[in-house]
JSON list of C-alpha atoms and ligand atoms in Angstrom, two decimals:
[
{"chain": "A", "resi": 1, "resn": "MET", "atom": "CA", "xyz": [71.55, 47.22, -4.93]},
{"chain": "A", "resi": 2, "resn": "THR", "atom": "CA", "xyz": [70.71, 44.13, -3.97]},
{"chain": "A", "resi": 3, "resn": "ILE", "atom": "CA", "xyz": [71.46, 42.65, -0.54]},
{"chain": "A", "resi": 4, "resn": "THR", "atom": "CA", "xyz": [69.57, 39.58, 1.08]},
{"chain": "A", "resi": 5, "resn": "HIS", "atom": "CA", "xyz": [70.08, 38.69, 4.68]},
{"chain": "A", "resi": 6, "resn": "ARG", "atom": "CA", "xyz": [70.02, 34.86, 4.67]},
{"chain": "A", "resi": 7, "resn": "ILE", "atom": "CA", "xyz": [70.52, 32.37, 2.26]},
{"chain": "A", "resi": 8, "resn": "THR", "atom": "CA", "xyz": [67.35, 31.79, -0.12]},
{"chain": "A", "resi": 9, "resn": "ASP", "atom": "CA", "xyz": [65.85, 28.42, -0.98]},
{"chain": "A", "resi": 10, "resn": "ASP", "atom": "CA", "xyz": [67.41, 28.67, -4.57]},
{"chain": "A", "resi": 11, "resn": "ILE", "atom": "CA", "xyz": [70.93, 28.59, -3.31]},
{"chain": "A", "resi": 12, "resn": "LEU", "atom": "CA", "xyz": [69.88, 25.79, -0.72]},
{"chain": "A", "resi": 13, "resn": "ALA", "atom": "CA", "xyz": [68.31, 23.72, -3.44]},
{"chain": "A", "resi": 14, "resn": "ASP", "atom": "CA", "xyz": [71.52, 24.27, -5.88]},
{"chain": "A", "resi": 15, "resn": "TYR", "atom": "CA", "xyz": [73.82, 23.25, -2.75]},
{"chain": "A", "resi": 16, "resn": "ALA", "atom": "CA", "xyz": [71.45, 20.05, -2.31]},
{"chain": "A", "resi": 17, "resn": "ALA", "atom": "CA", "xyz": [72.01, 19.11, -5.90]},
{"chain": "A", "resi": 18, "resn": "GLY", "atom": "CA", "xyz": [75.82, 19.99, -5.89]},
{"chain": "A", "resi": 19, "resn": "ASN", "atom": "CA", "xyz": [75.48, 22.56, -8.54]},
{"chain": "A", "resi": 20, "resn": "LEU", "atom": "CA", "xyz": [77.23, 25.31, -6.42]},
{"chain": "A", "resi": 21, "resn": "PRO", "atom": "CA", "xyz": [80.84, 25.98, -6.49]},
{"chain": "A", "resi": 22, "resn": "GLU", "atom": "CA", "xyz": [82.78, 24.72, -3.79]},
{"chain": "A", "resi": 23, "resn": "ALA", "atom": "CA", "xyz": [83.69, 28.18, -2.29]},
{"chain": "A", "resi": 24, "resn": "PHE", "atom": "CA", "xyz": [80.13, 28.54, -2.00]},
{"chain": "A", "resi": 25, "resn": "SER", "atom": "CA", "xyz": [79.02, 24.98, -0.88]},
{"chain": "A", "resi": 26, "resn": "LEU", "atom": "CA", "xyz": [81.46, 25.84, 2.11]},
{"chain": "A", "resi": 27, "resn": "VAL", "atom": "CA", "xyz": [79.67, 28.92, 3.38]},
{"chain": "A", "resi": 28, "resn": "VAL", "atom": "CA", "xyz": [76.20, 27.09, 2.93]},
{"chain": "A", "resi": 29, "resn": "ALA", "atom": "CA", "xyz": [77.76, 24.21, 4.87]},
{"chain": "A", "resi": 30, "resn": "ALA", "atom": "CA", "xyz": [79.00, 26.69, 7.57]},
{"chain": "A", "resi": 31, "resn": "HIS", "atom": "CA", "xyz": [75.58, 28.29, 7.48]},
{"chain": "A", "resi": 32, "resn": "VAL", "atom": "CA", "xyz": [73.53, 25.33, 7.91]},
{"chain": "A", "resi": 33, "resn": "SER", "atom": "CA", "xyz": [75.79, 24.07, 11.01]},
{"chain": "A", "resi": 34, "resn": "LEU", "atom": "CA", "xyz": [74.99, 27.26, 12.72]},
{"chain": "A", "resi": 35, "resn": "SER", "atom": "CA", "xyz": [71.29, 27.65, 11.85]},
{"chain": "A", "resi": 36, "resn": "ARG", "atom": "CA", "xyz": [68.53, 25.37, 13.04]},
{"chain": "A", "resi": 37, "resn": "GLU", "atom": "CA", "xyz": [66.32, 27.16, 10.52]},
{"chain": "A", "resi": 38, "resn": "ALA", "atom": "CA", "xyz": [68.40, 26.53, 7.41]},
{"chain": "A", "resi": 39, "resn": "ARG", "atom": "CA", "xyz": [69.08, 23.20, 8.48]},
{"chain": "A", "resi": 40, "resn": "LEU", "atom": "CA", "xyz": [65.28, 22.44, 8.32]},
{"chain": "A", "resi": 41, "resn": "ARG", "atom": "CA", "xyz": [64.75, 24.04, 4.93]},
{"chain": "A", "resi": 42, "resn": "LEU", "atom": "CA", "xyz": [67.50, 22.21, 3.81]},
{"chain": "A", "resi": 43, "resn": "ASP", "atom": "CA", "xyz": [66.10, 18.69, 5.02]},
{"chain": "A", "resi": 44, "resn": "ALA", "atom": "CA", "xyz": [62.67, 19.80, 3.44]},
{"chain": "A", "resi": 45, "resn": "LEU", "atom": "CA", "xyz": [64.15, 20.51, 0.13]},
{"chain": "A", "resi": 46, "resn": "GLU", "atom": "CA", "xyz": [66.44, 17.26, 0.20]},
{"chain": "A", "resi": 47, "resn": "GLU", "atom": "CA", "xyz": [62.68, 15.51, 1.00]},
{"chain": "A", "resi": 48, "resn": "ILE", "atom": "CA", "xyz": [61.50, 17.11, -2.00]},
{"chain": "A", "resi": 49, "resn": "GLY", "atom": "CA", "xyz": [64.48, 16.33, -4.17]},
{"chain": "A", "resi": 50, "resn": "GLY", "atom": "CA", "xyz": [64.09, 12.82, -3.09]},
{"chain": "A", "resi": 51, "resn": "ALA", "atom": "CA", "xyz": [60.64, 12.26, -3.82]},
{"chain": "A", "resi": 52, "resn": "LEU", "atom": "CA", "xyz": [61.33, 13.96, -7.31]},
{"chain": "A", "resi": 53, "resn": "LEU", "atom": "CA", "xyz": [64.36, 11.35, -7.89]},
{"chain": "A", "resi": 54, "resn": "GLU", "atom": "CA", "xyz": [61.86, 8.31, -6.88]},
{"chain": "A", "resi": 55, "resn": "GLN", "atom": "CA", "xyz": [59.45, 9.53, -9.94]},
{"chain": "A", "resi": 56, "resn": "GLU", "atom": "CA", "xyz": [62.26, 11.01, -12.44]},
{"chain": "A", "resi": 57, "resn": "PRO", "atom": "CA", "xyz": [65.40, 8.48, -12.92]},
{"chain": "A", "resi": 58, "resn": "GLN", "atom": "CA", "xyz": [66.84, 11.15, -15.37]},
{"chain": "A", "resi": 59, "resn": "VAL", "atom": "CA", "xyz": [67.56, 13.31, -12.50]},
{"chain": "A", "resi": 60, "resn": "ALA", "atom": "CA", "xyz": [69.97, 10.68, -10.56]},
{"chain": "A", "resi": 61, "resn": "VAL", "atom": "CA", "xyz": [73.02, 12.58, -11.89]},
{"chain": "A", "resi": 62, "resn": "SER", "atom": "CA", "xyz": [72.28, 15.62, -9.58]},
{"chain": "A", "resi": 63, "resn": "ALA", "atom": "CA", "xyz": [71.79, 13.35, -6.83]},
{"chain": "A", "resi": 64, "resn": "SER", "atom": "CA", "xyz": [74.92, 11.62, -7.04]},
{"chain": "A", "resi": 65, "resn": "SER", "atom": "CA", "xyz": [76.90, 14.84, -7.40]},
{"chain": "A", "resi": 66, "resn": "PHE", "atom": "CA", "xyz": [75.08, 15.91, -4.11]},
{"chain": "A", "resi": 67, "resn": "GLU", "atom": "CA", "xyz": [76.14, 12.69, -2.60]},
{"chain": "A", "resi": 68, "resn": "ALA", "atom": "CA", "xyz": [79.62, 13.56, -4.16]},
{"chain": "A", "resi": 69, "resn": "THR", "atom": "CA", "xyz": [79.92, 17.09, -2.58]},
{"chain": "A", "resi": 70, "resn": "MET", "atom": "CA", "xyz": [78.51, 15.93, 0.98]},
{"chain": "A", "resi": 71, "resn": "ALA", "atom": "CA", "xyz": [80.84, 13.20, 0.71]},
{"chain": "A", "resi": 72, "resn": "ARG", "atom": "CA", "xyz": [83.98, 15.21, 0.16]},
{"chain": "A", "resi": 73, "resn": "ILE", "atom": "CA", "xyz": [82.66, 17.89, 3.02]},
{"chain": "A", "resi": 74, "resn": "GLN", "atom": "CA", "xyz": [82.63, 14.99, 5.34]},
{"chain": "A", "resi": 75, "resn": "ASN", "atom": "CA", "xyz": [85.52, 13.12, 4.62]},
{"chain": "A", "resi": 76, "resn": "THR", "atom": "CA", "xyz": [87.56, 16.32, 4.96]},
{"chain": "A", "resi": 77, "resn": "GLN", "atom": "CA", "xyz": [86.11, 17.33, 8.49]},
{"chain": "A", "resi": 78, "resn": "PRO", "atom": "CA", "xyz": [88.79, 16.21, 10.98]},
{"chain": "A", "resi": 79, "resn": "GLU", "atom": "CA", "xyz": [88.08, 13.67, 13.57]},
{"chain": "A", "resi": 80, "resn": "ALA", "atom": "CA", "xyz": [87.02, 15.53, 16.45]},
{"chain": "A", "resi": 81, "resn": "PRO", "atom": "CA", "xyz": [85.56, 13.78, 20.00]},
{"chain": "A", "resi": 82, "resn": "THR", "atom": "CA", "xyz": [81.91, 14.63, 20.30]},
{"chain": "A", "resi": 83, "resn": "GLN", "atom": "CA", "xyz": [82.81, 17.16, 23.05]},
{"chain": "A", "resi": 84, "resn": "GLN", "atom": "CA", "xyz": [84.78, 19.46, 21.08]},
{"chain": "A", "resi": 85, "resn": "GLU", "atom": "CA", "xyz": [81.91, 19.80, 18.67]},
{"chain": "A", "resi": 86, "resn": "THR", "atom": "CA", "xyz": [79.84, 21.33, 20.98]},
{"chain": "A", "resi": 87, "resn": "ARG", "atom": "CA", "xyz": [82.40, 23.35, 22.61]},
{"chain": "A", "resi": 88, "resn": "PRO", "atom": "CA", "xyz": [80.49, 26.76, 22.50]},
{"chain": "A", "resi": 89, "resn": "CYS", "atom": "CA", "xyz": [83.84, 28.87, 22.26]},
{"chain": "A", "resi": 90, "resn": "ASP", "atom": "CA", "xyz": [84.61, 27.78, 19.00]},
{"chain": "A", "resi": 91, "resn": "VAL", "atom": "CA", "xyz": [84.84, 30.48, 16.39]},
{"chain": "A", "resi": 92, "resn": "LEU", "atom": "CA", "xyz": [85.14, 28.47, 13.35]},
{"chain": "A", "resi": 93, "resn": "PRO", "atom": "CA", "xyz": [82.35, 25.71, 12.55]},
{"chain": "A", "resi": 94, "resn": "ALA", "atom": "CA", "xyz": [83.31, 22.21, 11.13]},
{"chain": "A", "resi": 95, "resn": "PRO", "atom": "CA", "xyz": [83.16, 22.48, 7.70]},
{"chain": "A", "resi": 96, "resn": "VAL", "atom": "CA", "xyz": [85.73, 25.60, 8.09]},
{"chain": "A", "resi": 97, "resn": "ARG", "atom": "CA", "xyz": [87.97, 23.89, 10.46]},
{"chain": "A", "resi": 98, "resn": "ALA", "atom": "CA", "xyz": [88.28, 21.16, 8.02]},
{"chain": "A", "resi": 99, "resn": "TYR", "atom": "CA", "xyz": [89.86, 23.71, 5.40]},
{"chain": "A", "resi": 100, "resn": "VAL", "atom": "CA", "xyz": [91.70, 25.34, 8.10]},
{"chain": "A", "resi": 101, "resn": "GLY", "atom": "CA", "xyz": [93.20, 22.06, 9.17]},
{"chain": "A", "resi": 102, "resn": "GLY", "atom": "CA", "xyz": [92.51, 22.98, 12.85]},
{"chain": "A", "resi": 103, "resn": "THR", "atom": "CA", "xyz": [90.61, 25.56, 14.89]},
{"chain": "A", "resi": 104, "resn": "LEU", "atom": "CA", "xyz": [90.91, 29.57, 14.91]},
{"chain": "A", "resi": 105, "resn": "ASP", "atom": "CA", "xyz": [94.70, 29.34, 16.18]},
{"chain": "A", "resi": 106, "resn": "ASP", "atom": "CA", "xyz": [95.46, 27.64, 13.43]},
{"chain": "A", "resi": 107, "resn": "VAL", "atom": "CA", "xyz": [94.74, 30.11, 10.63]},
{"chain": "A", "resi": 108, "resn": "ARG", "atom": "CA", "xyz": [97.54, 31.25, 8.74]},
{"chain": "A", "resi": 109, "resn": "TRP", "atom": "CA", "xyz": [96.52, 34.90, 8.46]},
{"chain": "A", "resi": 110, "resn": "ARG", "atom": "CA", "xyz": [98.32, 37.17, 5.93]},
{"chain": "A", "resi": 111, "resn": "SER", "atom": "CA", "xyz": [97.82, 40.85, 6.61]},
{"chain": "A", "resi": 112, "resn": "VAL", "atom": "CA", "xyz": [96.49, 43.10, 4.10]},
{"chain": "A", "resi": 113, "resn": "GLY", "atom": "CA", "xyz": [97.05, 46.39, 5.69]},
{"chain": "A", "resi": 114, "resn": "MET", "atom": "CA", "xyz": [95.02, 48.77, 7.92]},
{"chain": "A", "resi": 115, "resn": "GLY", "atom": "CA", "xyz": [94.77, 45.64, 10.46]},
{"chain": "A", "resi": 116, "resn": "VAL", "atom": "CA", "xyz": [92.84, 43.75, 8.13]},
{"chain": "A", "resi": 117, "resn": "LYS", "atom": "CA", "xyz": [93.96, 40.05, 7.74]},
{"chain": "A", "resi": 118, "resn": "GLN", "atom": "CA", "xyz": [93.19, 37.23, 5.21]},
{"chain": "A", "resi": 119, "resn": "ALA", "atom": "CA", "xyz": [93.52, 33.56, 4.79]},
{"chain": "A", "resi": 120, "resn": "ILE", "atom": "CA", "xyz": [92.65, 32.13, 1.54]},
{"chain": "A", "resi": 121, "resn": "LEU", "atom": "CA", "xyz": [90.94, 28.60, 1.84]},
{"chain": "A", "resi": 122, "resn": "HIS", "atom": "CA", "xyz": [89.87, 27.78, -1.36]},
{"chain": "A", "resi": 123, "resn": "ASN", "atom": "CA", "xyz": [90.96, 29.17, -4.82]},
{"chain": "A", "resi": 124, "resn": "SER", "atom": "CA", "xyz": [89.56, 28.35, -8.43]},
{"chain": "A", "resi": 125, "resn": "PRO", "atom": "CA", "xyz": [88.82, 30.33, -11.30]},
{"chain": "A", "resi": 126, "resn": "ASP", "atom": "CA", "xyz": [84.81, 30.20, -10.25]},
{"chain": "A", "resi": 127, "resn": "ALA", "atom": "CA", "xyz": [84.92, 30.99, -6.87]},
{"chain": "A", "resi": 128, "resn": "THR", "atom": "CA", "xyz": [87.02, 31.83, -4.01]},
{"chain": "A", "resi": 129, "resn": "ALA", "atom": "CA", "xyz": [86.78, 31.53, -0.22]},
{"chain": "A", "resi": 130, "resn": "ARG", "atom": "CA", "xyz": [88.74, 33.22, 2.38]},
{"chain": "A", "resi": 131, "resn": "LEU", "atom": "CA", "xyz": [88.78, 34.39, 5.98]},
{"chain": "A", "resi": 132, "resn": "LEU", "atom": "CA", "xyz": [88.80, 38.06, 6.79]},
{"chain": "A", "resi": 133, "resn": "SER", "atom": "CA", "xyz": [89.54, 39.48, 10.09]},
{"chain": "A", "resi": 134, "resn": "ILE", "atom": "CA", "xyz": [88.66, 43.36, 10.29]},
{"chain": "A", "resi": 135, "resn": "PRO", "atom": "CA", "xyz": [89.23, 45.17, 13.41]},
{"chain": "A", "resi": 136, "resn": "GLY", "atom": "CA", "xyz": [86.45, 46.66, 14.99]},
{"chain": "A", "resi": 137, "resn": "GLY", "atom": "CA", "xyz": [85.01, 49.73, 14.06]},
{"chain": "A", "resi": 138, "resn": "SER", "atom": "CA", "xyz": [87.33, 49.55, 10.49]},
{"chain": "A", "resi": 139, "resn": "ALA", "atom": "CA", "xyz": [86.04, 49.64, 7.30]},
{"chain": "A", "resi": 140, "resn": "MET", "atom": "CA", "xyz": [86.17, 46.90, 4.31]},
{"chain": "A", "resi": 141, "resn": "PRO", "atom": "CA", "xyz": [87.86, 48.50, 1.83]},
{"chain": "A", "resi": 142, "resn": "ASP", "atom": "CA", "xyz": [85.01, 49.90, -0.80]},
{"chain": "A", "resi": 143, "resn": "HIS", "atom": "CA", "xyz": [84.27, 47.44, -3.45]},
{"chain": "A", "resi": 144, "resn": "GLY", "atom": "CA", "xyz": [82.35, 45.82, -6.16]},
{"chain": "A", "resi": 145, "resn": "HIS", "atom": "CA", "xyz": [81.99, 42.08, -7.06]},
{"chain": "A", "resi": 146, "resn": "GLN", "atom": "CA", "xyz": [82.11, 40.39, -10.55]},
{"chain": "A", "resi": 147, "resn": "GLY", "atom": "CA", "xyz": [79.26, 38.10, -9.49]},
{"chain": "A", "resi": 148, "resn": "MET", "atom": "CA", "xyz": [77.65, 36.66, -6.39]},
{"chain": "A", "resi": 149, "resn": "GLU", "atom": "CA", "xyz": [79.56, 36.97, -2.61]},
{"chain": "A", "resi": 150, "resn": "MET", "atom": "CA", "xyz": [78.63, 35.62, 0.44]},
{"chain": "A", "resi": 151, "resn": "THR", "atom": "CA", "xyz": [79.69, 36.56, 3.51]},
{"chain": "A", "resi": 152, "resn": "MET", "atom": "CA", "xyz": [79.36, 34.76, 6.68]},
{"chain": "A", "resi": 153, "resn": "VAL", "atom": "CA", "xyz": [79.90, 36.26, 10.16]},
{"chain": "A", "resi": 154, "resn": "LEU", "atom": "CA", "xyz": [81.97, 33.74, 12.57]},
{"chain": "A", "resi": 155, "resn": "GLN", "atom": "CA", "xyz": [83.02, 36.45, 15.34]},
{"chain": "A", "resi": 156, "resn": "GLY", "atom": "CA", "xyz": [81.70, 39.59, 16.05]},
{"chain": "A", "resi": 157, "resn": "ALA", "atom": "CA", "xyz": [79.48, 41.63, 13.83]},
{"chain": "A", "resi": 158, "resn": "PHE", "atom": "CA", "xyz": [79.16, 44.08, 10.70]},
{"chain": "A", "resi": 159, "resn": "LEU", "atom": "CA", "xyz": [77.08, 47.21, 9.77]},
{"chain": "A", "resi": 160, "resn": "ASP", "atom": "CA", "xyz": [76.07, 47.59, 5.69]},
{"chain": "A", "resi": 161, "resn": "GLY", "atom": "CA", "xyz": [74.13, 50.63, 5.50]},
{"chain": "A", "resi": 162, "resn": "ASP", "atom": "CA", "xyz": [70.98, 49.72, 7.72]},
{"chain": "A", "resi": 163, "resn": "GLU", "atom": "CA", "xyz": [71.72, 46.23, 8.27]},
{"chain": "A", "resi": 164, "resn": "ARG", "atom": "CA", "xyz": [73.61, 44.40, 11.07]},
{"chain": "A", "resi": 165, "resn": "PHE", "atom": "CA", "xyz": [75.28, 41.09, 10.81]},
{"chain": "A", "resi": 166, "resn": "ALA", "atom": "CA", "xyz": [76.22, 38.82, 13.43]},
{"chain": "A", "resi": 167, "resn": "ARG", "atom": "CA", "xyz": [77.56, 35.65, 14.11]},
{"chain": "A", "resi": 168, "resn": "GLY", "atom": "CA", "xyz": [75.94, 33.13, 11.57]},
{"chain": "A", "resi": 169, "resn": "ASP", "atom": "CA", "xyz": [74.26, 35.44, 9.63]},
{"chain": "A", "resi": 170, "resn": "VAL", "atom": "CA", "xyz": [74.77, 35.76, 5.90]},
{"chain": "A", "resi": 171, "resn": "GLU", "atom": "CA", "xyz": [74.99, 38.67, 3.58]},
{"chain": "A", "resi": 172, "resn": "VAL", "atom": "CA", "xyz": [74.56, 37.68, -0.16]},
{"chain": "A", "resi": 173, "resn": "ALA", "atom": "CA", "xyz": [75.32, 40.47, -2.69]},
{"chain": "A", "resi": 174, "resn": "ASP", "atom": "CA", "xyz": [75.72, 40.28, -6.24]},
{"chain": "A", "resi": 175, "resn": "GLU", "atom": "CA", "xyz": [77.62, 42.12, -9.23]},
{"chain": "A", "resi": 176, "resn": "HIS", "atom": "CA", "xyz": [75.57, 45.63, -8.83]},
{"chain": "A", "resi": 177, "resn": "LEU", "atom": "CA", "xyz": [76.61, 46.44, -5.23]},
{"chain": "A", "resi": 178, "resn": "ASN", "atom": "CA", "xyz": [79.28, 48.62, -4.24]},
{"chain": "A", "resi": 179, "resn": "HIS", "atom": "CA", "xyz": [79.41, 48.40, -0.61]},
{"chain": "A", "resi": 180, "resn": "THR", "atom": "CA", "xyz": [81.23, 49.26, 2.25]},
{"chain": "A", "resi": 181, "resn": "PRO", "atom": "CA", "xyz": [80.67, 46.88, 5.20]},
{"chain": "A", "resi": 182, "resn": "ILE", "atom": "CA", "xyz": [82.28, 48.03, 8.78]},
{"chain": "A", "resi": 183, "resn": "ALA", "atom": "CA", "xyz": [82.94, 46.14, 11.70]},
{"chain": "A", "resi": 184, "resn": "ASP", "atom": "CA", "xyz": [80.76, 46.69, 14.66]},
{"chain": "A", "resi": 185, "resn": "VAL", "atom": "CA", "xyz": [82.97, 48.36, 17.39]},
{"chain": "A", "resi": 186, "resn": "GLY", "atom": "CA", "xyz": [84.22, 45.39, 20.06]},
{"chain": "A", "resi": 187, "resn": "ALA", "atom": "CA", "xyz": [85.74, 42.34, 19.35]},
{"chain": "A", "resi": 188, "resn": "ASP", "atom": "CA", "xyz": [87.42, 42.07, 15.64]},
{"chain": "A", "resi": 189, "resn": "CYS", "atom": "CA", "xyz": [84.90, 40.95, 13.16]},
{"chain": "A", "resi": 190, "resn": "ILE", "atom": "CA", "xyz": [85.77, 37.55, 11.50]},
{"chain": "A", "resi": 191, "resn": "CYS", "atom": "CA", "xyz": [83.83, 36.37, 8.55]},
{"chain": "A", "resi": 192, "resn": "LEU", "atom": "CA", "xyz": [83.91, 33.66, 5.75]},
{"chain": "A", "resi": 193, "resn": "VAL", "atom": "CA", "xyz": [83.60, 35.01, 2.26]},
{"chain": "A", "resi": 194, "resn": "ALA", "atom": "CA", "xyz": [82.89, 33.52, -0.89]},
{"chain": "A", "resi": 195, "resn": "CYS", "atom": "CA", "xyz": [83.03, 35.38, -4.10]},
{"chain": "A", "resi": 196, "resn": "GLU", "atom": "CA", "xyz": [82.82, 34.61, -8.05]},
{"chain": "A", "resi": 197, "resn": "GLY", "atom": "CA", "xyz": [85.88, 35.84, -9.66]},
{"chain": "A", "resi": 198, "resn": "SER", "atom": "CA", "xyz": [88.07, 38.52, -7.40]},
{"chain": "A", "resi": 199, "resn": "LEU", "atom": "CA", "xyz": [86.70, 41.62, -5.68]},
{"chain": "A", "resi": 200, "resn": "ARG", "atom": "CA", "xyz": [86.73, 44.94, -7.58]},
{"chain": "A", "resi": 201, "resn": "PHE", "atom": "CA", "xyz": [88.11, 47.77, -5.27]},
{"chain": "A", "resi": 202, "resn": "SER", "atom": "CA", "xyz": [87.02, 51.27, -6.10]},
{"chain": "A", "resi": 203, "resn": "GLY", "atom": "CA", "xyz": [89.56, 52.78, -3.65]},
{"chain": "A", "resi": 204, "resn": "LEU", "atom": "CA", "xyz": [93.50, 53.38, -5.80]},
{"chain": "A", "resi": 205, "resn": "ILE", "atom": "CA", "xyz": [95.68, 51.48, -3.10]},
{"chain": "A", "resi": 206, "resn": "PRO", "atom": "CA", "xyz": [93.46, 48.71, -2.59]},
{"chain": "A", "resi": 207, "resn": "ARG", "atom": "CA", "xyz": [93.75, 48.35, -6.52]},
{"chain": "A", "resi": 208, "resn": "ILE", "atom": "CA", "xyz": [97.00, 48.27, -7.01]},
{"chain": "A", "resi": 209, "resn": "ALA", "atom": "CA", "xyz": [97.49, 45.92, -4.14]},
{"chain": "A", "resi": 210, "resn": "GLN", "atom": "CA", "xyz": [94.94, 43.63, -5.71]},
{"chain": "A", "resi": 211, "resn": "PRO", "atom": "CA", "xyz": [97.23, 41.45, -7.77]},
{"chain": "A", "resi": 212, "resn": "PHE", "atom": "CA", "xyz": [99.72, 40.91, -5.07]},
{"chain": "A", "resi": 213, "resn": "LEU", "atom": "CA", "xyz": [97.53, 40.23, -2.15]},
{"chain": "A", "resi": 214, "resn": "LYS", "atom": "CA", "xyz": [94.97, 38.32, -4.20]},
{"chain": "A", "resi": 215, "resn": "LEU", "atom": "CA", "xyz": [92.18, 40.23, -2.37]},
{"chain": "B", "resi": 301, "resn": "ZN", "atom": "ZN1", "xyz": [81.26, 42.49, -1.14]}
]
């Protein structure tokens, strides 16, 4: 069982180099936009990367792919007045709003049962990004993973074992973890989730429903 509570330098370096699938890049971009600590670490890694580039022209490929990724993220951000960017009640960070094409009110939720809702933001064979909304006090379906899963809290909080994750926090899980995160009591817990492949559910009903729901 492996849980880490923050985005590691390894993942940030892959993000900076443009080596992460788009779904995970979205979570990292969203996390960095809310976490000054992660922003500073990313800046430091980019400086190191830049210094390496000056010494080693052959790694220029990853620099250009990094710039392409950043340009894609920046280009997909909606033009927003500065005051909107700093509005404190925005649940969705700017990179997520770019995928939604608006604010939280514009998310096209689909019910997946038990009060849980999801909206798929990006779907490709390597990784999927979605928003999940879980009623306060409810559990996510018990599930395992085919690979890495990143879950970032945008509203409310969830508990996983002894750990509590609140807005801006990221849980990184791998294929060895079977877990049942539970939304903390209070507001619906809204998370941005990226995972490799599709989630594997242990419960009978979610497993049957999985092909239809793309959950
Ligand atoms: Zn999980």
